[in-house]
Short mmCIF file of C-alpha atoms in Angstrom, two decimals:
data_model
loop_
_atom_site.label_atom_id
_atom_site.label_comp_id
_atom_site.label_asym_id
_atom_site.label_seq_id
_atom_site.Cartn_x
_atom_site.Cartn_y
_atom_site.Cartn_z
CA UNK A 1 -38.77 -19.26 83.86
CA UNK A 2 -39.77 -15.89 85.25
CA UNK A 3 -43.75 -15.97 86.55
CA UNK A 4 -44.06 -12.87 84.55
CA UNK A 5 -42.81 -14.53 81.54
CA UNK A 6 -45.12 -17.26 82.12
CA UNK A 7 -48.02 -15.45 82.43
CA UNK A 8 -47.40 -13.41 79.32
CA UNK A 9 -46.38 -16.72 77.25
CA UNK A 10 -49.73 -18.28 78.29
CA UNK A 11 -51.79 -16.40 75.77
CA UNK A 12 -49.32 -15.43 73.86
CA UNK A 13 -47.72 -18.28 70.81
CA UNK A 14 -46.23 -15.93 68.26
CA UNK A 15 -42.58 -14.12 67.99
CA UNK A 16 -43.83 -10.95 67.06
CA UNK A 17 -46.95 -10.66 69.48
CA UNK A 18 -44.19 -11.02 72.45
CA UNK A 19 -42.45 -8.71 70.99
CA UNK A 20 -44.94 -6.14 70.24
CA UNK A 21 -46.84 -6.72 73.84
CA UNK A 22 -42.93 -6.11 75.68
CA UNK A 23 -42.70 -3.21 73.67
CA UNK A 24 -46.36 -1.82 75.02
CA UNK A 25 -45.50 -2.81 78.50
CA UNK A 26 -42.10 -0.78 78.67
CA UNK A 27 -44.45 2.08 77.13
CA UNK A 28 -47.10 2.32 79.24
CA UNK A 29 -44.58 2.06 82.41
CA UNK A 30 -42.34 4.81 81.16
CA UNK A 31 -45.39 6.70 80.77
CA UNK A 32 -47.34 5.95 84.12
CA UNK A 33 -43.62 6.10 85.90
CA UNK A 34 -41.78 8.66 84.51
CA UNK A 35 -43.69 11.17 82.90
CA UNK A 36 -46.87 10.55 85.49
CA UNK A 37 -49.44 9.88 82.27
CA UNK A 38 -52.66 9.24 84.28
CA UNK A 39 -54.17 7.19 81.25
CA UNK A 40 -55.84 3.92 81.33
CA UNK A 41 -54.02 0.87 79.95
CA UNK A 42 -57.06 0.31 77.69
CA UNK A 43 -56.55 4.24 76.72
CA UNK A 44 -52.78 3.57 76.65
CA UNK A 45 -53.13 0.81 74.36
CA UNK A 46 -56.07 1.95 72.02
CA UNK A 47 -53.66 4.95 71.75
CA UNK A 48 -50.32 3.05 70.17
CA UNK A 49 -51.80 0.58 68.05
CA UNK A 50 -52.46 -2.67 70.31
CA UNK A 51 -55.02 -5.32 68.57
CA UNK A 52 -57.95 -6.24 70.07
CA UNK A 53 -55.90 -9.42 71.07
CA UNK A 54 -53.66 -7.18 73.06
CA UNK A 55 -55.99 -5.45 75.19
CA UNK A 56 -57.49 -8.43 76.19
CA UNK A 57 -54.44 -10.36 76.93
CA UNK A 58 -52.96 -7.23 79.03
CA UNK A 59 -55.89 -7.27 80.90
CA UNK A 60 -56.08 -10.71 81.70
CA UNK A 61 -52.35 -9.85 83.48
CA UNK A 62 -54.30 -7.79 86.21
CA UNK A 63 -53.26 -4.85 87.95
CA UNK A 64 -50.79 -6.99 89.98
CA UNK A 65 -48.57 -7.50 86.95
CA UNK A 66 -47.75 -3.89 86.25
CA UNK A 67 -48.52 -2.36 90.02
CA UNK A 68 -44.69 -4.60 90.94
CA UNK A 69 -42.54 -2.36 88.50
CA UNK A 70 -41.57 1.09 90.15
CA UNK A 71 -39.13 3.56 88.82
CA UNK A 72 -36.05 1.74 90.37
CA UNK A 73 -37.03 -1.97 89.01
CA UNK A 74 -38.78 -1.35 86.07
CA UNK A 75 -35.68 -1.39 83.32
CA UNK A 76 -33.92 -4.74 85.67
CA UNK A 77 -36.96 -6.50 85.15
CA UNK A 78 -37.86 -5.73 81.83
CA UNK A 79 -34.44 -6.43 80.65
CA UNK A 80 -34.84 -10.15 82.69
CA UNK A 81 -38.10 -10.42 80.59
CA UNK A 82 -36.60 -9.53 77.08
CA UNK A 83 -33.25 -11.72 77.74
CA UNK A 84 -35.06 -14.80 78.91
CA UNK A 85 -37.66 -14.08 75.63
CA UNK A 86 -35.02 -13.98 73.30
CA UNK A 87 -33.89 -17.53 74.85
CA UNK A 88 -37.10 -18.95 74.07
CA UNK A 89 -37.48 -21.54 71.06
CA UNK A 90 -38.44 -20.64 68.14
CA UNK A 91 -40.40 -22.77 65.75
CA UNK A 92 -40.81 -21.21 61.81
CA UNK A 93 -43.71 -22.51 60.55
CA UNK A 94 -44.55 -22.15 56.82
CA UNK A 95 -48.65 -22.17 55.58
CA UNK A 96 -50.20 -21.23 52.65
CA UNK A 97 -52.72 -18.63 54.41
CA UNK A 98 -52.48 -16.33 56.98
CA UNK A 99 -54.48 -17.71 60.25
CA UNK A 100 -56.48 -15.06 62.31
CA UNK A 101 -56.07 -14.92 65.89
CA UNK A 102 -57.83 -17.81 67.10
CA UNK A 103 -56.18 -20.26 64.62
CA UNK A 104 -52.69 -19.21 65.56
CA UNK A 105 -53.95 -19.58 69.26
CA UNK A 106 -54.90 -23.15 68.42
CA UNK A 107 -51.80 -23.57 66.56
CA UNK A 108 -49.73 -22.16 69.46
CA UNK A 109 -51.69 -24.72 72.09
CA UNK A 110 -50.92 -27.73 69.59
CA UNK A 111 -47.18 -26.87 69.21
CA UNK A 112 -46.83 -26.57 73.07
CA UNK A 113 -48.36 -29.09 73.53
CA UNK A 114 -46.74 -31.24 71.32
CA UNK A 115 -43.35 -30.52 70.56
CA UNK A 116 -42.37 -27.56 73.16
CA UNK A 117 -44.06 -25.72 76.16
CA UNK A 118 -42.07 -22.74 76.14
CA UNK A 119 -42.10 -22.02 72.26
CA UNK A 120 -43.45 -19.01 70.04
CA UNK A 121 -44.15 -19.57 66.44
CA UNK A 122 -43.05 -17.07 63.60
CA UNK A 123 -45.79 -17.53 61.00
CA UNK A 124 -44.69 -17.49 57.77
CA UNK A 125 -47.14 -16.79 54.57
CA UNK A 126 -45.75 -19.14 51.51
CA UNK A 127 -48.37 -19.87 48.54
CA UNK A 128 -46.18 -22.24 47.38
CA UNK A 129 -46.64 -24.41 50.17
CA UNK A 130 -50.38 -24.77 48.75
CA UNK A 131 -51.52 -27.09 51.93
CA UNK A 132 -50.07 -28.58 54.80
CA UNK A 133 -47.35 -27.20 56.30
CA UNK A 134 -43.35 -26.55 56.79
CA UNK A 135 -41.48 -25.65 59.61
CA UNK A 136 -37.63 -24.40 60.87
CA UNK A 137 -37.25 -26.64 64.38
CA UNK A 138 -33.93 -26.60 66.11
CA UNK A 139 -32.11 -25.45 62.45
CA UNK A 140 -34.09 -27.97 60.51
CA UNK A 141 -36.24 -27.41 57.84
CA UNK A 142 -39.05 -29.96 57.10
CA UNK A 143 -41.46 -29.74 54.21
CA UNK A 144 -44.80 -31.71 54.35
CA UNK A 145 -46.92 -29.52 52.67
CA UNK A 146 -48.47 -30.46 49.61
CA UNK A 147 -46.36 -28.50 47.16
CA UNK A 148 -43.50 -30.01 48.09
CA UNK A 149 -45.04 -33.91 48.09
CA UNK A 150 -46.03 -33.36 44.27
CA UNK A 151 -42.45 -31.70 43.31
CA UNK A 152 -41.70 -35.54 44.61
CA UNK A 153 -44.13 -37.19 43.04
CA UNK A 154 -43.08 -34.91 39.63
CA UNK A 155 -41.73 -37.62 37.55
CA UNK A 156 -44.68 -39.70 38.62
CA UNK A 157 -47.21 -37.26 37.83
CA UNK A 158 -45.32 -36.41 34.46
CA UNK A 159 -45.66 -40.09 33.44
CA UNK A 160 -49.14 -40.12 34.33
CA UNK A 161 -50.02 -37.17 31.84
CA UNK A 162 -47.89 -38.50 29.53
CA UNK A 163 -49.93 -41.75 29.46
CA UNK A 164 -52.84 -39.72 29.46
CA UNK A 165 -51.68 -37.93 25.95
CA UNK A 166 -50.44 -40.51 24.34
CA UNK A 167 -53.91 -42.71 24.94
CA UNK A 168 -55.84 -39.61 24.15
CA UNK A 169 -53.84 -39.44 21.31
CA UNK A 170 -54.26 -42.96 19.66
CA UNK B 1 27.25 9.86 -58.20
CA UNK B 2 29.98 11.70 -56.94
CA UNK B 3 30.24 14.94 -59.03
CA UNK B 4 33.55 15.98 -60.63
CA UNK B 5 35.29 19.55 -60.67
CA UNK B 6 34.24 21.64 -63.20
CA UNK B 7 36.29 21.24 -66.18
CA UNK B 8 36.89 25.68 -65.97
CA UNK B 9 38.47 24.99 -62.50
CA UNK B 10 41.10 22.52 -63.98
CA UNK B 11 44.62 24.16 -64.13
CA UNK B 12 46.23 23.77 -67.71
CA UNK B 13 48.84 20.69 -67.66
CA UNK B 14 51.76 22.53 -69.36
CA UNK B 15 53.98 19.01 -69.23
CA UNK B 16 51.78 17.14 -69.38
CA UNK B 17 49.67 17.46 -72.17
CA UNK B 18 50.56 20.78 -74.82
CA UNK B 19 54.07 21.72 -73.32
CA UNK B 20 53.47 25.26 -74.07
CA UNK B 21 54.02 28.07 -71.20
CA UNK B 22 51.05 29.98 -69.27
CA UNK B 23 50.38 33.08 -71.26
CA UNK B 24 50.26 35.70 -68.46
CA UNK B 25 53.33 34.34 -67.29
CA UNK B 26 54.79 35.24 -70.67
CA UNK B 27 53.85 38.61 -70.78
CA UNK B 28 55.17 39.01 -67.70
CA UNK B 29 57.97 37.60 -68.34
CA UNK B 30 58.30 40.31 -71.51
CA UNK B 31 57.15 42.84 -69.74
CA UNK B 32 59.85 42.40 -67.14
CA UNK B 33 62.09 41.99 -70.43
CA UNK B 34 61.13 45.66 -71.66
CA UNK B 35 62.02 47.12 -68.57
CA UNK B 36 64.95 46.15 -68.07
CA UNK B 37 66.19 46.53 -71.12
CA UNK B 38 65.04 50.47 -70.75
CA UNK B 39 66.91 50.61 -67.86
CA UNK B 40 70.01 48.89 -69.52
CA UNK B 41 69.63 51.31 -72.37
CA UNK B 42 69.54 54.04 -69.84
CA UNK B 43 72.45 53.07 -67.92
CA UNK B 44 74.73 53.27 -71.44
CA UNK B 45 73.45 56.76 -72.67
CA UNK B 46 74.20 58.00 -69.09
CA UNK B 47 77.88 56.28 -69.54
CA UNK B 48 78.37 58.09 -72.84
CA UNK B 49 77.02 61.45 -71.57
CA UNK B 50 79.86 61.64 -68.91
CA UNK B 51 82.12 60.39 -71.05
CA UNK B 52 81.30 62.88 -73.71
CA UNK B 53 80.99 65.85 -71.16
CA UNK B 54 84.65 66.19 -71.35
CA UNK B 55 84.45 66.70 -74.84
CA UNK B 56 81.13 68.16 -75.99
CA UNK B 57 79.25 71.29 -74.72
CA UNK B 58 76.53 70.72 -72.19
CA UNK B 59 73.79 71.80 -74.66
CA UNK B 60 74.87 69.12 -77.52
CA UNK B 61 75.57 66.32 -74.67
CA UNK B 62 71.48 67.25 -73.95
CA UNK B 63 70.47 67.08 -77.21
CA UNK B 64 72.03 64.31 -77.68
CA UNK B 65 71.01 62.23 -75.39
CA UNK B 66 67.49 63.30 -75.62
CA UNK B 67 67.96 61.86 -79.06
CA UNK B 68 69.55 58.66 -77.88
CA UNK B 69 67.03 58.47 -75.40
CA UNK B 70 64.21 58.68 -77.16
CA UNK B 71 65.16 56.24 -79.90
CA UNK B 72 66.07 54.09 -77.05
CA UNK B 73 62.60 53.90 -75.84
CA UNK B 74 61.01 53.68 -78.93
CA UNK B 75 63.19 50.21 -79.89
CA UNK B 76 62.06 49.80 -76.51
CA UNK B 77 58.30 50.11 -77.09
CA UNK B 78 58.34 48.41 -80.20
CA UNK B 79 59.68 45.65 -78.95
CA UNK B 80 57.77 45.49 -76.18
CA UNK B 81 54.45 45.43 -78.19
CA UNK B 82 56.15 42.86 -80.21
CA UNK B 83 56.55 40.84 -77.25
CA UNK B 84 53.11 41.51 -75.91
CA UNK B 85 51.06 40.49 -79.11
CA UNK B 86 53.39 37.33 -79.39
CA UNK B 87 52.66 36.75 -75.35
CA UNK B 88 48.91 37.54 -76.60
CA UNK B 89 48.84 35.13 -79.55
CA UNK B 90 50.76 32.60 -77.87
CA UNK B 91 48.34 33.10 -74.98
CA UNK B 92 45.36 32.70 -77.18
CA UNK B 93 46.63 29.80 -78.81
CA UNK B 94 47.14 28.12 -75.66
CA UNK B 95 43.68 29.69 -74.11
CA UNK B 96 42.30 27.42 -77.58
CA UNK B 97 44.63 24.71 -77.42
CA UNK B 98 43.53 24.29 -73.26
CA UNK B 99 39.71 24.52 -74.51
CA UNK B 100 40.00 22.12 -76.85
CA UNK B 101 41.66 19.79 -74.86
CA UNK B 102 39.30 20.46 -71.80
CA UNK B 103 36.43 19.71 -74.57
CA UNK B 104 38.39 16.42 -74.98
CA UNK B 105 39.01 15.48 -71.75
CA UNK B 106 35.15 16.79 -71.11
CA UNK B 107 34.35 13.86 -73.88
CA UNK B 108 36.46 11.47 -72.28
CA UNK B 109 35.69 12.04 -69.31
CA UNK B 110 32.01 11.17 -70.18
CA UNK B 111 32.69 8.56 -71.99
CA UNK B 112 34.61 7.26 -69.17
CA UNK B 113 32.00 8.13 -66.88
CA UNK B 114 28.85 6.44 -69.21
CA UNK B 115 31.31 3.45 -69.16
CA UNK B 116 31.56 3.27 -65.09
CA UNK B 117 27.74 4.31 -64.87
CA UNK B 118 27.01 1.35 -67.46
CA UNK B 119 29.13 -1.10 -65.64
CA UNK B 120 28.09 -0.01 -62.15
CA UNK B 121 24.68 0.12 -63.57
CA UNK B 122 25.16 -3.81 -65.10
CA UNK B 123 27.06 -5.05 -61.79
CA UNK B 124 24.19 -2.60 -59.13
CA UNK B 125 21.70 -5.03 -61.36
CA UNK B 126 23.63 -7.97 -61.21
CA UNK B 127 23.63 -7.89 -57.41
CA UNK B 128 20.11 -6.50 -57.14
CA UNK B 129 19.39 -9.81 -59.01
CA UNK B 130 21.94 -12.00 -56.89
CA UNK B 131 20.62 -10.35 -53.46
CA UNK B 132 17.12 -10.68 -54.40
CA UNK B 133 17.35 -13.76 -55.00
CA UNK B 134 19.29 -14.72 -51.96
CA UNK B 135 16.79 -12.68 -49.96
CA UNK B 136 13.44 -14.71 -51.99
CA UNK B 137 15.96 -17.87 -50.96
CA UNK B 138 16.52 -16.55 -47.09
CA UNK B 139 12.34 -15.61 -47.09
CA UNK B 140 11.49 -19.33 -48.27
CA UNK B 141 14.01 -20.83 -45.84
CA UNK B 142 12.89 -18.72 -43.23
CA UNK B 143 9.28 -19.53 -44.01
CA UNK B 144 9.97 -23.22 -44.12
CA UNK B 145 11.51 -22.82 -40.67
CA UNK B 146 9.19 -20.71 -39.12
CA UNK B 147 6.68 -22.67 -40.38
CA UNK B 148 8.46 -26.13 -38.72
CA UNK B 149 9.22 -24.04 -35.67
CA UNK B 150 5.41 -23.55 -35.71
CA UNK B 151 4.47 -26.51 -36.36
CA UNK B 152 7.08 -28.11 -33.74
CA UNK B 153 5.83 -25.44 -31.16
CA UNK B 154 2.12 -26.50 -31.58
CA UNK B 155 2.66 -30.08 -31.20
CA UNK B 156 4.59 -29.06 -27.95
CA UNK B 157 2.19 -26.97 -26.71
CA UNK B 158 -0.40 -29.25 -27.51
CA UNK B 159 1.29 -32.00 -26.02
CA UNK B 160 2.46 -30.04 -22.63
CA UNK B 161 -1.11 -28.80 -22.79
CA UNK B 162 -2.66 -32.43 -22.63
CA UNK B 163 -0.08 -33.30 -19.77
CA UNK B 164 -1.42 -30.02 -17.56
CA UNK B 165 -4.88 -31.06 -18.92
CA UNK B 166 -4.51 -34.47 -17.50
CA UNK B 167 -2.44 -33.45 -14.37
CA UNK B 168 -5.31 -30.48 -13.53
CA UNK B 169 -8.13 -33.40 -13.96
CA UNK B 170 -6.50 -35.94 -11.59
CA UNK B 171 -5.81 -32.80 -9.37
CA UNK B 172 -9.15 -31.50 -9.47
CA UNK B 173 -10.61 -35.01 -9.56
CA UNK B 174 -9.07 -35.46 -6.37
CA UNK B 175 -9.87 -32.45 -5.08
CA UNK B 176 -13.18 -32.43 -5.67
CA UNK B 177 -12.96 -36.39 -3.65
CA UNK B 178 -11.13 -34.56 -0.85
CA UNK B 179 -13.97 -31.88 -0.79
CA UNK B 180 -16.90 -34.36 -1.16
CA UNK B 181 -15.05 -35.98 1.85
CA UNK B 182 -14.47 -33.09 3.64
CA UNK B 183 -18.14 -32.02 3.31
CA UNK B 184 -19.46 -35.20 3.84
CA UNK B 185 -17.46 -35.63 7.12
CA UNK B 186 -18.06 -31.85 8.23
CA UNK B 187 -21.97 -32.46 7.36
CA UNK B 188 -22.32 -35.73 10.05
CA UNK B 189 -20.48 -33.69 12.25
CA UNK B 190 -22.85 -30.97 12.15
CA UNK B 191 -25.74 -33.43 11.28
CA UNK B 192 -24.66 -35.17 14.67
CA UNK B 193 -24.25 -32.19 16.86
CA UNK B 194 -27.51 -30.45 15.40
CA UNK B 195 -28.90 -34.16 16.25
CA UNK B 196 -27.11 -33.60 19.88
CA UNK B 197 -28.43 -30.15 20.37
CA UNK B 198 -32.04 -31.36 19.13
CA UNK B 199 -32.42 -34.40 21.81
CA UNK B 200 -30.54 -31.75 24.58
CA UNK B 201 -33.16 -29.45 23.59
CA UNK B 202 -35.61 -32.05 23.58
CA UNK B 203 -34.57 -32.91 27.44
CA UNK B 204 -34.31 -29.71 28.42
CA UNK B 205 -37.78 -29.07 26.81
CA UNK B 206 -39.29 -32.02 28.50
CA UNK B 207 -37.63 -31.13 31.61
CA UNK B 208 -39.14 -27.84 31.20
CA UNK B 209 -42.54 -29.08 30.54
CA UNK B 210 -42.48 -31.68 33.31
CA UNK B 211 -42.04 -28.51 35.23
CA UNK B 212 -44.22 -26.59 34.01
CA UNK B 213 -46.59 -29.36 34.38
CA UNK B 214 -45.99 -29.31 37.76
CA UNK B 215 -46.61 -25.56 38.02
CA UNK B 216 -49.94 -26.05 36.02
CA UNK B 217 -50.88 -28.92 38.48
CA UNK B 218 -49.35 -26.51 41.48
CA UNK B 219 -51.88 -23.78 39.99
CA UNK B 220 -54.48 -25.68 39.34
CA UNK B 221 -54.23 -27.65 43.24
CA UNK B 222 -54.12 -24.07 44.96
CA UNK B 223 -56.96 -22.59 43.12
CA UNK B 224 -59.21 -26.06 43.85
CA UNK B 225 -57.58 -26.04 47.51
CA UNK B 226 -58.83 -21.84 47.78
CA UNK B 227 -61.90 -22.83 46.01
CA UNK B 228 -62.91 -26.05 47.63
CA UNK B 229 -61.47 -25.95 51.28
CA UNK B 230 -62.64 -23.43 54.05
CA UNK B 231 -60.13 -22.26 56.54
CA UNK B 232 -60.98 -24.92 58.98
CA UNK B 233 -59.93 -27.37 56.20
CA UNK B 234 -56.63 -25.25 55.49
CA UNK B 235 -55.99 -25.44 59.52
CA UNK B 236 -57.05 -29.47 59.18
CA UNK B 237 -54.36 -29.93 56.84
CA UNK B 238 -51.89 -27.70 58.72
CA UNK B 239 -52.66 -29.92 61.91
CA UNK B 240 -52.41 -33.45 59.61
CA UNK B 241 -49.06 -32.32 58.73
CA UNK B 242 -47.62 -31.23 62.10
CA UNK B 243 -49.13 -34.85 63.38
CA UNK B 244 -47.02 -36.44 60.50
CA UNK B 245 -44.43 -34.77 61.42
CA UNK B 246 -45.11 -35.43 65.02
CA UNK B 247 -44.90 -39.40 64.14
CA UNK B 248 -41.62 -39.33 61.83
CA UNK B 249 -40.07 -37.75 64.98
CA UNK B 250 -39.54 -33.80 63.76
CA UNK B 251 -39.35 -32.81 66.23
CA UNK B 252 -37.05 -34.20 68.41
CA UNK B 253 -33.72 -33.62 70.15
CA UNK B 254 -32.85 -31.49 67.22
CA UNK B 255 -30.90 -34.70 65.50
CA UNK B 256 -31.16 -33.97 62.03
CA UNK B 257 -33.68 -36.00 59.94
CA UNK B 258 -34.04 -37.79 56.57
#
């Protein structure tokens, strides 16, 4: 894996935030290459939307990360970056609530840690997974969230309030 | 009744009945007489003028004649009138003798007729009698046989109308089974599928309700879950499920798992 890839991947789990921080990067070097913008990169990025998240991650790249681009490089190596990003694995996972920042970052560190350490997460928002979670890993879906363990349990749980009525009942 | 000619129109039967001649015909007959008698007369004083003229002067042969004429046509005249009153008499005689005997025939006649009108009269009565009584006998007979006809015709109709009486109850006794059947089958077929629709509806219903009870339950789990756990507990779970998932091997080669 490219360095630069590894540095960016190392505080950064989710599809989109890749995605979002590449498309900043290829920004602010167009800008500071080719149309001699004379901006800081916390200017640049409080300018075109970055989150807090993003500043602080950029930053954490150094100078050294963006002062190796130049006008003759800078679309070669991006391109190696995006290509070997879109080859990374992806793993869908479904929750019932939408984690801030720190909880995806905890997320992202489990995952790595535990099933891949070159994945992003995509973060999906699903009430009906109501706890737990569910996942797309290697074009497999798993459910163990809690919706989907009492849709199992359905005809149990029926029984039971069945049981329940009819005693009431008597 | 046919009327006869008029006893004035009837031509006098000379042969037949007086034998006497038609009195115009007579004086015609006299009057032709007279005439030619003249004319005979006339012819002879001419003859004895010429044959005079030799001898006598023409003035005495005149004279004469004139004489000879004259007494001519007064034998002539007398005779003639003599003729015509005997034509007349004999004509009126006739005329009285043809009256009379009309006036007889006229009697007979009547008395011919009164006879035919009395025996046409007895013999028209006589048949009146006869054909009334044939027509009274024809009236009874054809009473007594209308009234058998009748009588035959009601115990036919009566009898046919029995048979269709009978035949319609059987027919509509066993239609009326046939339709009792035919109701009583189409009801438990209808009784049975309203019985199949009711325990289909009855699953589906149940089904329905065991999913709706799990909806309720889902409900009711993510508004105690929102209610009772904190984020940290939401992320605990998250983490308790990955590590489940961890154990039953999820997340391996990419080998599809039960």
């Amino acid at each position: 894996m490219n360095n630069n890839l590894s540095l960016i991947l190392k505080h950064t789990y989710t599809k989109p935030d890749l995605h979002r921080r590449l498309r900043l990067v290829r920004e602010y070097l167009e800008g500071k290459l080719f149309a001699g913008a004379s901006e800081t990169l916390a200017g640049f990025l409080s300018a075109n939307g970055a989150t807090q998240e993003d500043v602080i991650e950029m930053a954490y790249w150094g100078d050294e990360f963006f002062t190796q681009f130049s006008r003759e490089n800078v679309y070669a190596k991006l391109k190696v970056l995006a290509d070997e990003a879109n080859e990374l694995p992806i793993l869908s996972l479904y929750v019932s609530y939408e984690p801030n920042s720190y909880e995806t970052g905890q997320l992202g560190e489990w995952c790595r840690k535990n099933v891949d350490p070159k994945l992003l997460l995509e973060l999906h928002i699903d009430p009906i997974i109501l706890g737990g979670c569910a996942f797309v890993w290697n074009g497999l879906y798993r459910d163990y969230s809690l919706g989907y363990y009492l849709r199992q349990k359905k005809s149990e749980i029926a029984e039971i309030f069945e049981k329940y009525e009819k005693g009431s009942s008597s | 009744m046919k009327e006869g000619k008029k006893f004035s129109d009837c031509k006098p039967a000379r042969d037949r009945y007086t034998g006497y001649m038609d009195p115009i015909f007579i004086i015609r007959l006299t009057m032709g007489l007279v005439v030619a008698t003249g004319l005979l007369q006339m012819g002879l004083v001419i003859l004895l003028l010429r044959q005079k003229k030799m001898t006598q002067t023409e003035e005495e042969l005149l004279e004469s004649s004139q004489l000879k004429s004259q007494s001519i046509l007064s034998r002539a005249m007398r005779q003639a009138n003599r003729l015509l009153v005997t034509s007349e008499l004999k004509g009126i005689k006739a005329l009285s003798q043809d009256r009379l005997t009309a006036r007889v025939l006229e009697q007979d006649f009547h008395k011919r007729l009164d006879r035919i009108e009395n025996a046409l009269t007895i013999q028209f009565e006589r048949v009146a009698q006869e054909t009334d009584k044939e027509y009274g006998e024809f009236l009874h007979n054809l009473e007594t046989r209308l009234a058998a006809h009748v009588a035959e015709s009601r115990k036919g109709i009566e009898a046919a109308t029995s048979t269709v009486m009978a035949k319609t109850q059987e027919e509509l006794g066993l239609y009326t089974e046939n339709l009792k059947k035919a109701v009583t089958s189409q009801v438990d077929a209808e009784f049975s599928a309203v019985r199949t629709e009711i325990d289909e509806y009855r699953e589906r219903r149940l089904k329905v309700l065991d999913e709706r009870i799990i909806d309720v339950l889902e409900d009711v789990v993510h508004v105690a879950l929102e209610k009772k756990l904190d984020l940290s507990e939401h992320s605990e779970l998250i983490y308790r499920a990955l590590e489940f998932a961890k154990k039953e091997n999820a997340f391996g080669s990419g080998k599809k798992l039960d």
